[in-house]
Amino acid sequence: DLPVKLHQSYLWTKLNLWLNHLRIEEAKLLMTQPPKRNLSEIAERIGFTDLAHFSKQFKLQEGVSPSEWRKNM
C-alpha cells in the first residue's frame, strides 16, 4: 500500500544519509592519521565502491572535495 511504501522509502533515505555521514567522519579520521593513505584506499575501506561516488558524498557533506579538505588540514 502506498503510505507504507512512502514511509519505507523515507526511512531508507534517512538511513543512507546517516550511514554516509558516519562513513565520511571515518574518512576524515583516516585522512588525518598516519600512514597517509590514498583517497581510493580510504573510500574502499569505509565502504564506497568507487572514488567518484565517495568524493561526491564527501563534498555534499563537507562542502569541499576530500583532497581539498585534506590539503587544508
Short mmCIF file of N, CA and C in Angstrom, two decimals:
data_model
loop_
_atom_site.label_atom_id
_atom_site.label_comp_id
_atom_site.label_asym_id
_atom_site.label_seq_id
_atom_site.Cartn_x
_atom_site.Cartn_y
_atom_site.Cartn_z
N ASP A 1 0.84 -1.17 0.00
CA ASP A 1 0.00 0.00 0.00
C ASP A 1 0.89 1.24 0.00
N LEU A 2 0.44 2.29 -0.65
CA LEU A 2 1.27 3.48 -0.93
C LEU A 2 1.83 4.16 0.32
N PRO A 3 1.03 4.43 1.36
CA PRO A 3 1.60 5.08 2.54
C PRO A 3 2.75 4.28 3.18
N VAL A 4 2.62 2.97 3.20
CA VAL A 4 3.68 2.13 3.77
C VAL A 4 4.94 2.23 2.91
N LYS A 5 4.78 2.18 1.59
CA LYS A 5 5.93 2.27 0.70
C LYS A 5 6.61 3.63 0.82
N LEU A 6 5.84 4.69 0.94
CA LEU A 6 6.42 6.02 1.11
C LEU A 6 7.20 6.12 2.42
N HIS A 7 6.62 5.55 3.47
CA HIS A 7 7.29 5.56 4.77
C HIS A 7 8.59 4.75 4.72
N GLN A 8 8.56 3.60 4.08
CA GLN A 8 9.77 2.78 3.94
C GLN A 8 10.83 3.51 3.13
N SER A 9 10.41 4.18 2.08
CA SER A 9 11.33 4.94 1.24
C SER A 9 11.98 6.07 2.06
N TYR A 10 11.17 6.75 2.85
CA TYR A 10 11.67 7.83 3.70
C TYR A 10 12.69 7.28 4.70
N LEU A 11 12.39 6.15 5.33
CA LEU A 11 13.30 5.56 6.30
C LEU A 11 14.61 5.12 5.65
N TRP A 12 14.53 4.55 4.45
CA TRP A 12 15.74 4.14 3.71
C TRP A 12 16.60 5.36 3.43
N THR A 13 15.98 6.44 3.01
CA THR A 13 16.72 7.66 2.71
C THR A 13 17.43 8.18 3.96
N LYS A 14 16.72 8.21 5.07
CA LYS A 14 17.31 8.67 6.33
C LYS A 14 18.47 7.76 6.75
N LEU A 15 18.28 6.46 6.62
CA LEU A 15 19.33 5.50 6.97
C LEU A 15 20.57 5.71 6.11
N ASN A 16 20.37 5.88 4.81
CA ASN A 16 21.51 6.11 3.91
C ASN A 16 22.25 7.40 4.24
N LEU A 17 21.51 8.46 4.55
CA LEU A 17 22.15 9.72 4.93
C LEU A 17 22.98 9.55 6.20
N TRP A 18 22.44 8.84 7.16
CA TRP A 18 23.14 8.61 8.42
C TRP A 18 24.39 7.77 8.20
N LEU A 19 24.27 6.70 7.42
CA LEU A 19 25.43 5.86 7.12
C LEU A 19 26.52 6.63 6.38
N ASN A 20 26.12 7.43 5.40
CA ASN A 20 27.10 8.24 4.67
C ASN A 20 27.79 9.23 5.60
N HIS A 21 27.04 9.81 6.52
CA HIS A 21 27.63 10.73 7.49
C HIS A 21 28.71 10.02 8.30
N LEU A 22 28.38 8.82 8.81
CA LEU A 22 29.36 8.06 9.59
C LEU A 22 30.58 7.70 8.76
N ARG A 23 30.36 7.31 7.52
CA ARG A 23 31.48 6.94 6.64
C ARG A 23 32.39 8.13 6.38
N ILE A 24 31.80 9.29 6.14
CA ILE A 24 32.61 10.49 5.87
C ILE A 24 33.40 10.89 7.12
N GLU A 25 32.79 10.77 8.28
CA GLU A 25 33.51 11.08 9.51
C GLU A 25 34.70 10.13 9.69
N GLU A 26 34.51 8.85 9.38
CA GLU A 26 35.61 7.88 9.44
C GLU A 26 36.70 8.24 8.43
N ALA A 27 36.29 8.65 7.24
CA ALA A 27 37.26 9.04 6.21
C ALA A 27 38.10 10.21 6.69
N LYS A 28 37.48 11.17 7.35
CA LYS A 28 38.22 12.32 7.86
C LYS A 28 39.26 11.89 8.90
N LEU A 29 38.88 10.95 9.74
CA LEU A 29 39.84 10.42 10.71
C LEU A 29 41.01 9.75 10.00
N LEU A 30 40.69 8.91 9.02
CA LEU A 30 41.75 8.21 8.29
C LEU A 30 42.67 9.17 7.54
N MET A 31 42.12 10.29 7.08
CA MET A 31 42.95 11.26 6.35
C MET A 31 43.89 12.02 7.26
N THR A 32 43.60 12.03 8.56
CA THR A 32 44.45 12.80 9.48
C THR A 32 45.45 11.93 10.23
N GLN A 33 45.29 10.60 10.12
CA GLN A 33 46.17 9.70 10.87
C GLN A 33 47.18 9.02 9.95
N PRO A 34 48.40 8.81 10.47
CA PRO A 34 49.35 8.04 9.68
C PRO A 34 48.94 6.57 9.66
N PRO A 35 49.31 5.82 8.67
CA PRO A 35 50.05 6.25 7.49
C PRO A 35 49.15 7.01 6.53
N LYS A 36 49.78 7.84 5.69
CA LYS A 36 49.00 8.59 4.71
C LYS A 36 48.49 7.62 3.64
N ARG A 37 47.18 7.51 3.53
CA ARG A 37 46.55 6.61 2.56
C ARG A 37 46.03 7.42 1.39
N ASN A 38 45.99 6.79 0.21
CA ASN A 38 45.39 7.50 -0.91
C ASN A 38 43.86 7.46 -0.78
N LEU A 39 43.20 8.37 -1.47
CA LEU A 39 41.76 8.51 -1.31
C LEU A 39 40.99 7.28 -1.78
N SER A 40 41.49 6.60 -2.79
CA SER A 40 40.82 5.37 -3.25
C SER A 40 40.82 4.32 -2.15
N GLU A 41 41.94 4.18 -1.48
CA GLU A 41 42.04 3.21 -0.38
C GLU A 41 41.09 3.57 0.75
N ILE A 42 41.03 4.84 1.08
CA ILE A 42 40.12 5.30 2.14
C ILE A 42 38.68 5.04 1.74
N ALA A 43 38.32 5.40 0.51
CA ALA A 43 36.95 5.19 0.04
C ALA A 43 36.56 3.72 0.15
N GLU A 44 37.45 2.85 -0.29
CA GLU A 44 37.16 1.41 -0.23
C GLU A 44 37.06 0.93 1.21
N ARG A 45 37.94 1.41 2.04
CA ARG A 45 37.96 0.98 3.44
C ARG A 45 36.69 1.34 4.19
N ILE A 46 36.06 2.46 3.83
CA ILE A 46 34.85 2.88 4.54
C ILE A 46 33.57 2.43 3.84
N GLY A 47 33.71 1.68 2.75
CA GLY A 47 32.53 1.06 2.17
C GLY A 47 32.03 1.63 0.86
N PHE A 48 32.77 2.55 0.25
CA PHE A 48 32.37 3.06 -1.06
C PHE A 48 33.07 2.21 -2.13
N THR A 49 32.33 1.88 -3.18
CA THR A 49 32.91 1.03 -4.21
C THR A 49 33.69 1.81 -5.26
N ASP A 50 33.47 3.13 -5.31
CA ASP A 50 34.29 3.91 -6.26
C ASP A 50 34.58 5.29 -5.72
N LEU A 51 35.73 5.80 -6.13
CA LEU A 51 36.22 7.08 -5.63
C LEU A 51 35.31 8.24 -6.01
N ALA A 52 34.73 8.21 -7.20
CA ALA A 52 33.86 9.31 -7.64
C ALA A 52 32.65 9.45 -6.73
N HIS A 53 32.05 8.34 -6.38
CA HIS A 53 30.87 8.40 -5.50
C HIS A 53 31.27 8.89 -4.10
N PHE A 54 32.38 8.38 -3.60
CA PHE A 54 32.89 8.85 -2.31
C PHE A 54 33.13 10.35 -2.34
N SER A 55 33.80 10.83 -3.38
CA SER A 55 34.10 12.26 -3.49
C SER A 55 32.84 13.10 -3.54
N LYS A 56 31.86 12.64 -4.27
CA LYS A 56 30.58 13.37 -4.37
C LYS A 56 29.90 13.45 -3.00
N GLN A 57 29.84 12.32 -2.30
CA GLN A 57 29.21 12.30 -0.98
C GLN A 57 29.99 13.14 0.03
N PHE A 58 31.30 13.09 -0.05
CA PHE A 58 32.14 13.89 0.84
C PHE A 58 31.86 15.37 0.62
N LYS A 59 31.84 15.78 -0.64
CA LYS A 59 31.62 17.20 -0.95
C LYS A 59 30.22 17.66 -0.53
N LEU A 60 29.23 16.79 -0.68
CA LEU A 60 27.88 17.13 -0.22
C LEU A 60 27.86 17.40 1.28
N GLN A 61 28.59 16.61 2.03
CA GLN A 61 28.60 16.75 3.48
C GLN A 61 29.52 17.87 3.96
N GLU A 62 30.70 17.97 3.38
CA GLU A 62 31.73 18.89 3.89
C GLU A 62 31.84 20.20 3.12
N GLY A 63 31.29 20.25 1.92
CA GLY A 63 31.36 21.47 1.13
C GLY A 63 32.62 21.62 0.30
N VAL A 64 33.55 20.69 0.47
CA VAL A 64 34.79 20.68 -0.31
C VAL A 64 35.11 19.23 -0.66
N SER A 65 35.96 19.05 -1.67
CA SER A 65 36.36 17.70 -2.05
C SER A 65 37.26 17.10 -0.97
N PRO A 66 37.39 15.77 -0.94
CA PRO A 66 38.29 15.16 0.04
C PRO A 66 39.73 15.66 -0.09
N SER A 67 40.20 15.85 -1.31
CA SER A 67 41.59 16.32 -1.47
C SER A 67 41.75 17.75 -0.96
N GLU A 68 40.75 18.61 -1.20
CA GLU A 68 40.81 19.98 -0.65
C GLU A 68 40.77 19.95 0.87
N TRP A 69 39.91 19.12 1.42
CA TRP A 69 39.78 19.01 2.87
C TRP A 69 41.12 18.58 3.48
N ARG A 70 41.72 17.57 2.88
CA ARG A 70 42.99 17.06 3.39
C ARG A 70 44.09 18.13 3.30
N LYS A 71 44.11 18.86 2.18
CA LYS A 71 45.13 19.90 1.97
C LYS A 71 45.03 20.99 3.02
N ASN A 72 43.82 21.30 3.47
CA ASN A 72 43.61 22.37 4.44
C ASN A 72 43.70 21.92 5.89
N MET A 73 44.05 20.68 6.10
CA MET A 73 44.18 20.16 7.47
C MET A 73 45.48 20.60 8.09
#
